[in-house]
Coordinates of C-alpha atoms and ligand atoms in Angstrom, one line a residue:
M166 CA -6.5 91.9 142.7
I167 CA -3.4 91.8 140.9
V168 CA 0.1 92.2 141.8
V169 CA 1.9 93.7 139.1
M170 CA 5.9 92.7 138.9
K171 CA 8.6 94.9 137.8
S172 CA 10.0 94.7 134.5
G173 CA 12.9 92.1 134.3
T174 CA 11.9 90.3 137.3
P175 CA 13.2 86.8 137.3
D176 CA 11.0 84.0 137.1
V177 CA 12.3 82.1 139.9
E178 CA 11.4 85.6 141.6
I179 CA 8.0 85.5 140.5
S180 CA 7.5 81.3 141.0
R181 CA 8.4 82.2 144.7
V182 CA 5.8 85.0 145.3
S183 CA 3.1 83.4 144.1
E184 CA 3.6 80.4 146.3
E185 CA 4.1 82.1 149.3
L186 CA 0.9 83.8 148.2
S187 CA -0.8 80.0 147.4
T188 CA 0.5 79.8 151.3
W189 CA -2.0 82.4 151.9
G190 CA -5.2 80.4 150.2
L191 CA -4.7 82.0 147.4
S192 CA -4.8 80.2 144.2
P193 CA -2.5 82.9 141.9
E194 CA -2.6 83.0 138.3
K195 CA 0.3 84.4 135.9
I196 CA -0.6 86.4 133.4
V197 CA 2.8 87.1 130.8
G198 CA 2.0 90.6 129.1
K199 CA 3.8 92.0 126.3
H200 CA 6.1 94.1 128.8
K201 CA 5.3 92.7 132.2
V202 CA 4.0 90.0 134.2
V203 CA 1.3 90.0 136.4
I204 CA 0.0 87.5 139.3
G205 CA -3.8 87.3 139.1
L206 CA -5.8 86.8 142.6
V207 CA -9.4 86.2 142.1
G208 CA -11.8 84.9 144.9
E209 CA -11.7 86.2 148.8
T210 CA -9.7 89.0 148.5
A211 CA -11.5 91.7 150.5
H212 CA -10.1 90.9 153.9
L213 CA -6.2 91.2 152.3
N214 CA -3.7 93.9 153.1
I215 CA -2.2 95.5 149.5
E216 CA 0.8 96.5 152.1
Q217 CA 1.5 92.8 153.6
I218 CA 1.7 91.5 149.8
Q219 CA 4.2 94.1 148.6
E220 CA 6.4 92.8 151.3
I221 CA 6.9 89.7 149.9
S222 CA 9.6 90.9 147.4
P223 CA 11.4 94.1 146.4
W224 CA 10.6 92.7 142.9
I225 CA 6.5 93.8 143.2
E226 CA 5.8 96.8 141.3
L227 CA 2.0 97.2 142.6
V228 CA -0.9 96.0 144.0
L229 CA -4.1 96.9 142.9
R230 CA -7.6 96.2 143.6
V231 CA -10.2 95.1 140.3
E232 CA -13.2 96.7 141.6
Q233 CA -15.7 95.3 138.5
P234 CA -17.5 92.2 139.1
F235 CA -15.9 91.0 136.0
K236 CA -12.5 89.6 137.1
R237 CA -10.4 88.0 134.7
A238 CA -12.7 89.6 131.4
S239 CA -11.4 93.0 133.0
R240 CA -8.8 95.3 131.4
E241 CA -7.0 95.9 135.2
F242 CA -6.2 91.9 135.0
R243 CA -3.7 92.4 132.6
H244 CA -2.7 95.8 133.8
G245 CA -4.0 97.1 130.2
D246 CA -2.0 94.8 128.3
P247 CA -4.6 93.4 125.6
S248 CA -5.2 89.6 125.3
E249 CA -4.1 88.2 121.8
V250 CA -6.5 85.2 120.4
V251 CA -4.5 83.1 118.3
V252 CA -6.2 80.6 116.6
Q253 CA -4.5 78.0 114.3
T254 CA -5.9 77.5 110.4
P255 CA -4.9 75.3 107.7
D256 CA -3.6 78.3 106.5
G257 CA -1.5 79.0 109.2
P258 CA -2.2 81.1 112.7
V259 CA -4.5 84.3 113.0
T260 CA -4.4 86.2 115.6
F261 CA -7.3 88.6 117.6
G262 CA -6.2 91.0 119.1
E263 CA -6.0 94.8 119.7
H264 CA -2.8 95.7 117.6
E265 CA -3.8 93.1 114.8
P266 CA -4.8 93.5 111.4
L267 CA -8.6 92.9 111.2
V268 CA -9.8 89.6 110.4
V269 CA -13.1 88.9 108.5
V270 CA -14.7 86.3 109.0
A271 CA -17.8 85.2 106.1
G272 CA -20.1 82.8 105.1
P273 CA -23.6 81.7 105.0
C274 CA -26.1 81.7 108.3
S275 CA -26.0 77.8 107.7
V276 CA -24.9 75.4 106.2
E277 CA -27.1 73.9 103.3
N278 CA -24.9 71.8 100.9
E279 CA -21.4 71.1 100.1
K280 CA -21.8 73.1 96.8
M281 CA -22.8 76.3 98.5
I282 CA -20.5 75.9 101.5
V283 CA -17.6 74.9 99.4
E284 CA -17.9 77.6 96.5
T285 CA -18.6 80.1 99.2
A286 CA -15.6 79.2 101.3
K287 CA -13.1 79.3 98.2
R288 CA -15.2 82.8 97.0
V289 CA -14.7 84.7 100.5
K290 CA -11.2 83.3 100.7
A291 CA -10.2 85.1 97.4
A292 CA -11.4 88.2 98.8
G293 CA -9.3 88.4 102.1
A294 CA -11.6 86.2 104.6
K295 CA -9.6 84.4 106.9
F296 CA -12.1 82.6 108.6
L297 CA -15.5 80.5 107.0
R298 CA -18.2 81.2 109.3
G299 CA -21.9 78.5 109.2
G300 CA -24.1 77.3 110.9
A301 CA -24.6 73.5 111.3
Y302 CA -26.8 73.9 114.3
K303 CA -29.4 76.8 114.2
P304 CA -31.4 78.0 116.5
R305 CA -34.3 79.4 115.3
T306 CA -37.6 81.8 117.0
S307 CA -39.8 78.9 115.3
P308 CA -39.5 75.2 115.7
Y309 CA -40.8 75.1 112.0
S310 CA -37.9 76.9 110.7
F311 CA -35.2 75.1 109.0
Q312 CA -32.8 73.7 111.8
G313 CA -29.6 73.1 110.1
H314 CA -28.6 70.2 108.9
G315 CA -26.9 68.8 112.5
E316 CA -23.8 66.4 112.3
S317 CA -23.6 66.0 108.7
A318 CA -23.2 69.7 108.0
L319 CA -20.1 69.6 110.5
G320 CA -18.6 67.2 107.9
L321 CA -19.2 69.1 105.3
L322 CA -17.7 72.8 106.5
A323 CA -14.7 70.0 107.3
K324 CA -14.8 69.8 103.5
A325 CA -14.5 73.5 103.3
R326 CA -12.1 74.1 105.7
E327 CA -10.1 71.4 103.4
A328 CA -10.8 72.8 99.9
S329 CA -10.1 76.5 101.0
G330 CA -7.7 76.4 103.6
L331 CA -10.1 78.8 106.2
G332 CA -10.3 78.5 109.7
I333 CA -13.8 77.3 110.5
I334 CA -16.4 79.6 113.3
T335 CA -19.5 77.2 114.2
E336 CA -22.1 78.0 117.1
V337 CA -22.5 74.9 119.0
M338 CA -25.9 75.0 120.9
D339 CA -26.2 72.8 123.4
T340 CA -23.2 70.6 125.5
A341 CA -24.1 67.5 124.3
D342 CA -22.4 68.6 121.3
L343 CA -19.9 70.1 122.2
E344 CA -17.5 67.2 121.4
V345 CA -18.6 66.9 117.8
V346 CA -18.6 70.7 117.3
G347 CA -15.1 71.0 118.6
E348 CA -13.8 68.4 115.9
V349 CA -14.4 70.6 113.2
A350 CA -14.3 74.0 114.8
D351 CA -11.3 76.1 114.8
V352 CA -13.2 78.5 117.1
L353 CA -16.7 77.5 118.9
Q354 CA -19.7 80.4 118.8
V355 CA -21.9 80.9 121.6
G356 CA -24.8 82.7 120.4
A357 CA -26.8 85.4 121.6
R358 CA -29.4 83.6 122.5
N359 CA -27.0 81.0 124.7
M360 CA -25.0 84.1 126.0
H361 CA -27.0 83.2 129.3
N362 CA -26.8 79.5 129.3
F363 CA -24.5 79.4 131.9
S364 CA -23.6 75.2 132.0
L365 CA -22.8 75.5 128.4
L366 CA -20.6 78.6 129.3
K367 CA -18.6 76.2 131.9
K368 CA -18.2 73.8 129.0
V369 CA -16.8 75.8 126.6
G370 CA -14.5 77.3 129.2
A371 CA -13.4 73.8 130.5
Q372 CA -12.4 72.7 126.8
D373 CA -8.9 74.0 124.7
K374 CA -10.9 75.7 121.6
P375 CA -11.1 79.5 121.2
V376 CA -14.7 80.5 122.0
L377 CA -16.3 83.6 120.2
L378 CA -19.0 85.1 122.5
K379 CA -21.9 86.9 121.0
R380 CA -23.8 89.5 123.1
G381 CA -27.6 88.0 123.8
M382 CA -30.0 90.3 122.1
S383 CA -30.9 92.3 125.8
A384 CA -27.7 91.5 127.6
T385 CA -25.6 94.5 129.2
I386 CA -22.2 95.2 128.7
E387 CA -21.8 93.8 132.5
E388 CA -24.0 90.7 131.7
W389 CA -21.7 89.9 128.7
L390 CA -19.1 90.4 130.4
M391 CA -19.6 88.2 133.1
A392 CA -20.5 85.4 130.5
A393 CA -17.2 86.0 129.2
E394 CA -15.8 85.9 132.7
Y395 CA -17.4 82.2 133.1
I396 CA -15.5 81.1 130.2
L397 CA -12.4 82.6 131.5
A398 CA -12.9 81.4 135.3
A399 CA -13.2 77.7 133.6
G400 CA -9.6 77.6 132.5
N401 CA -10.1 78.9 128.5
Q402 CA -8.7 82.4 128.2
N403 CA -9.2 82.4 124.1
V404 CA -12.9 84.9 124.3
I405 CA -13.4 86.9 121.7
L406 CA -16.5 89.3 121.8
C407 CA -19.7 89.8 119.5
E408 CA -21.4 92.3 119.6
R409 CA -24.4 91.1 116.9
G410 CA -27.0 94.2 117.4
I411 CA -29.4 95.0 120.7
R412 CA -33.1 94.6 121.1
T413 CA -34.5 98.2 121.0
F414 CA -37.7 100.2 120.8
D415 CA -37.8 100.5 116.6
R416 CA -37.5 96.8 114.7
Q417 CA -39.3 98.5 111.9
Y418 CA -36.6 99.3 109.5
A419 CA -33.3 97.2 110.8
R420 CA -33.8 94.0 112.8
N421 CA -31.9 95.3 115.6
T422 CA -29.8 98.0 116.8
L423 CA -25.8 97.5 115.8
D424 CA -24.6 99.1 119.6
L425 CA -21.7 100.1 117.7
S426 CA -20.4 102.0 121.1
A427 CA -19.6 98.7 122.5
V428 CA -16.4 98.8 121.1
P429 CA -14.7 101.8 122.8
V430 CA -16.6 100.8 126.1
L431 CA -15.2 97.7 125.4
R432 CA -12.0 98.7 124.9
R433 CA -11.8 100.6 128.3
L434 CA -13.8 97.9 130.3
T435 CA -11.5 94.8 129.0
H436 CA -8.2 93.3 127.2
L437 CA -10.5 90.5 125.1
P438 CA -10.6 91.0 121.4
I439 CA -13.8 92.6 119.8
M440 CA -16.0 91.5 116.5
I441 CA -18.7 93.4 115.2
D442 CA -21.5 91.4 113.2
P443 CA -23.2 93.8 111.0
S444 CA -25.6 91.5 109.4
H445 CA -27.6 90.2 112.4
G446 CA -26.8 93.9 114.0
T447 CA -29.1 95.2 111.0
G448 CA -30.4 92.0 109.1
R449 CA -30.4 93.8 106.0
S450 CA -27.5 93.5 102.9
E451 CA -28.3 97.1 101.7
Y452 CA -27.1 98.2 105.5
V453 CA -24.0 96.1 105.9
P454 CA -22.3 98.3 104.1
A455 CA -21.9 100.8 106.0
M456 CA -21.9 99.6 109.7
A457 CA -18.9 97.1 108.6
K458 CA -16.8 100.5 107.8
A459 CA -18.1 102.4 110.4
A460 CA -17.4 99.5 112.8
I461 CA -13.3 99.6 111.7
A462 CA -13.5 103.2 112.1
A463 CA -14.7 102.7 115.4
G464 CA -11.7 100.3 116.0
T465 CA -13.2 96.9 116.0
D466 CA -10.3 93.8 116.0
S467 CA -12.6 92.0 113.6
L468 CA -16.3 91.7 111.2
M469 CA -18.5 88.3 111.0
I470 CA -20.2 89.0 107.8
E471 CA -23.4 86.5 106.1
V472 CA -22.5 85.8 102.9
H473 CA -24.6 83.4 100.6
P474 CA -24.4 82.7 96.9
N475 CA -28.1 82.6 96.4
P476 CA -29.3 85.2 99.2
G477 CA -32.8 84.8 97.5
K478 CA -33.1 81.0 98.3
A479 CA -31.2 81.1 101.4
L480 CA -33.0 78.6 104.1
S481 CA -32.0 81.4 106.6
D482 CA -31.4 85.0 107.0
G483 CA -31.4 85.4 102.9
P484 CA -32.4 89.5 103.4
Q485 CA -28.9 89.9 105.4
S486 CA -26.6 87.8 103.1
L487 CA -24.5 89.7 100.7
T488 CA -23.2 87.7 97.4
P489 CA -20.1 86.5 97.0
E490 CA -19.5 89.4 94.0
G491 CA -21.4 92.2 97.3
F492 CA -18.6 90.4 99.4
D493 CA -15.8 91.4 97.1
R494 CA -16.6 94.6 96.9
L495 CA -17.3 95.9 100.1
M496 CA -13.7 94.3 100.5
Q497 CA -12.0 96.3 98.5
E498 CA -14.6 99.3 100.3
L499 CA -13.5 98.2 103.5
A500 CA -9.4 98.1 102.4
V501 CA -9.7 102.1 102.3
I502 CA -10.7 102.1 106.1
G503 CA -8.3 99.7 107.5
K504 CA -5.5 101.0 105.4
A505 CA -6.2 104.6 107.2
V506 CA -6.6 102.9 110.4
E507 CA -3.5 100.7 110.0
R508 CA -5.8 98.0 110.9
W509 CA -5.6 96.1 107.1
P510 CA -3.6 92.6 106.4
E511 CA -1.0 92.9 104.0
P512 CA -1.8 91.5 100.6
Q513 CA -0.2 87.6 101.3
P514 CA 2.5 87.0 98.7
A515 CA 1.4 85.6 95.5
A516 CA 2.0 81.7 95.3
V517 CA 5.2 80.5 93.6
L518 CA 4.4 79.1 90.5
V519 CA 6.7 75.8 89.7
Ligands
PEP84 C1 -25.5 83.3 113.7 O1 -24.3 83.9 114.0 O2 -25.3 82.4 113.2 C2 -26.2 83.5 114.7 C3 -27.3 83.1 114.9 O3 -26.4 84.7 115.4 P1 -26.7 85.4 116.7 O4 -26.7 84.0 117.8 O5 -26.1 86.7 116.9 O6 -28.2 85.5 116.3
MN85 MN1 -27.6 83.7 110.6

């Protein structure tokens, strides 16, 4: 249930309404949107009488029930106001959101060694990426495949962060690693295979770093939003949703089916920012540009692209990785679509040479 306050409601009145609702045994949450303040009420609200709430204050514009099973993740919970996820990076804050320029995340599937991660970071930054991705802990189908270098790879990500100024997005697979991963990551990734790991969702929800929640490969949109709800309910409001391809009947030519319809569907259902990952979505580098362009046209807020200095030698996901040159070309192509939909970031002012 939400209580929408009229614009210009004094803060003291918002506090008074919240306090009154608390005496009813509810836990009101103040949500400050661009134009209005909304008080969110989650829990046993079925018995509440809308008219009775309305009588608390003349400053209450309306009281609405959130009909979706996902409450905090639903678009209604913020009365239609999209949320923004602001991430602090060494180069300054970067914002993910519906009214923000497109944010591009790029980098290898896994962190292999210092040279490759630092070199890739510098190359993707020069092409316009704002975040470096790279796995230290890798969820692999086979226990005999490369599992990631673990903690030592986190150290290499820290070096790449420092050398490039990019923010770091890396996966946390296990609650036991949350602290060490959180020391390096600017955004914690919960991978597709862990979307249903409720202990992990609760733990990433109870810490401060923003979370990138990938869609489970066979998860419905509702299951995905309920997974996001776990993180939001645990207290962390900074969640980005990443579509990375789902399982359908045909896996012969593409690794997954990239569900681009998720973009408008999510836009209607949730206020959370959206990311599209055409690399895992297709599994083939040659298909990545088409789907990246389509994702921008569909209205995504961000993209995740795998880039490796030598895809043929990559320890994981080489076939879907672009070379740095390929990524550079792709960014130029993406700029055309990005500008057409008015989501392309302004070029950074050139550094002043002294
Ligand atoms: C990844 O991004 O490195 C990854 C493993 O992706 P997913 O969880 O989507 O398979
Ligand atoms: Mn990968």
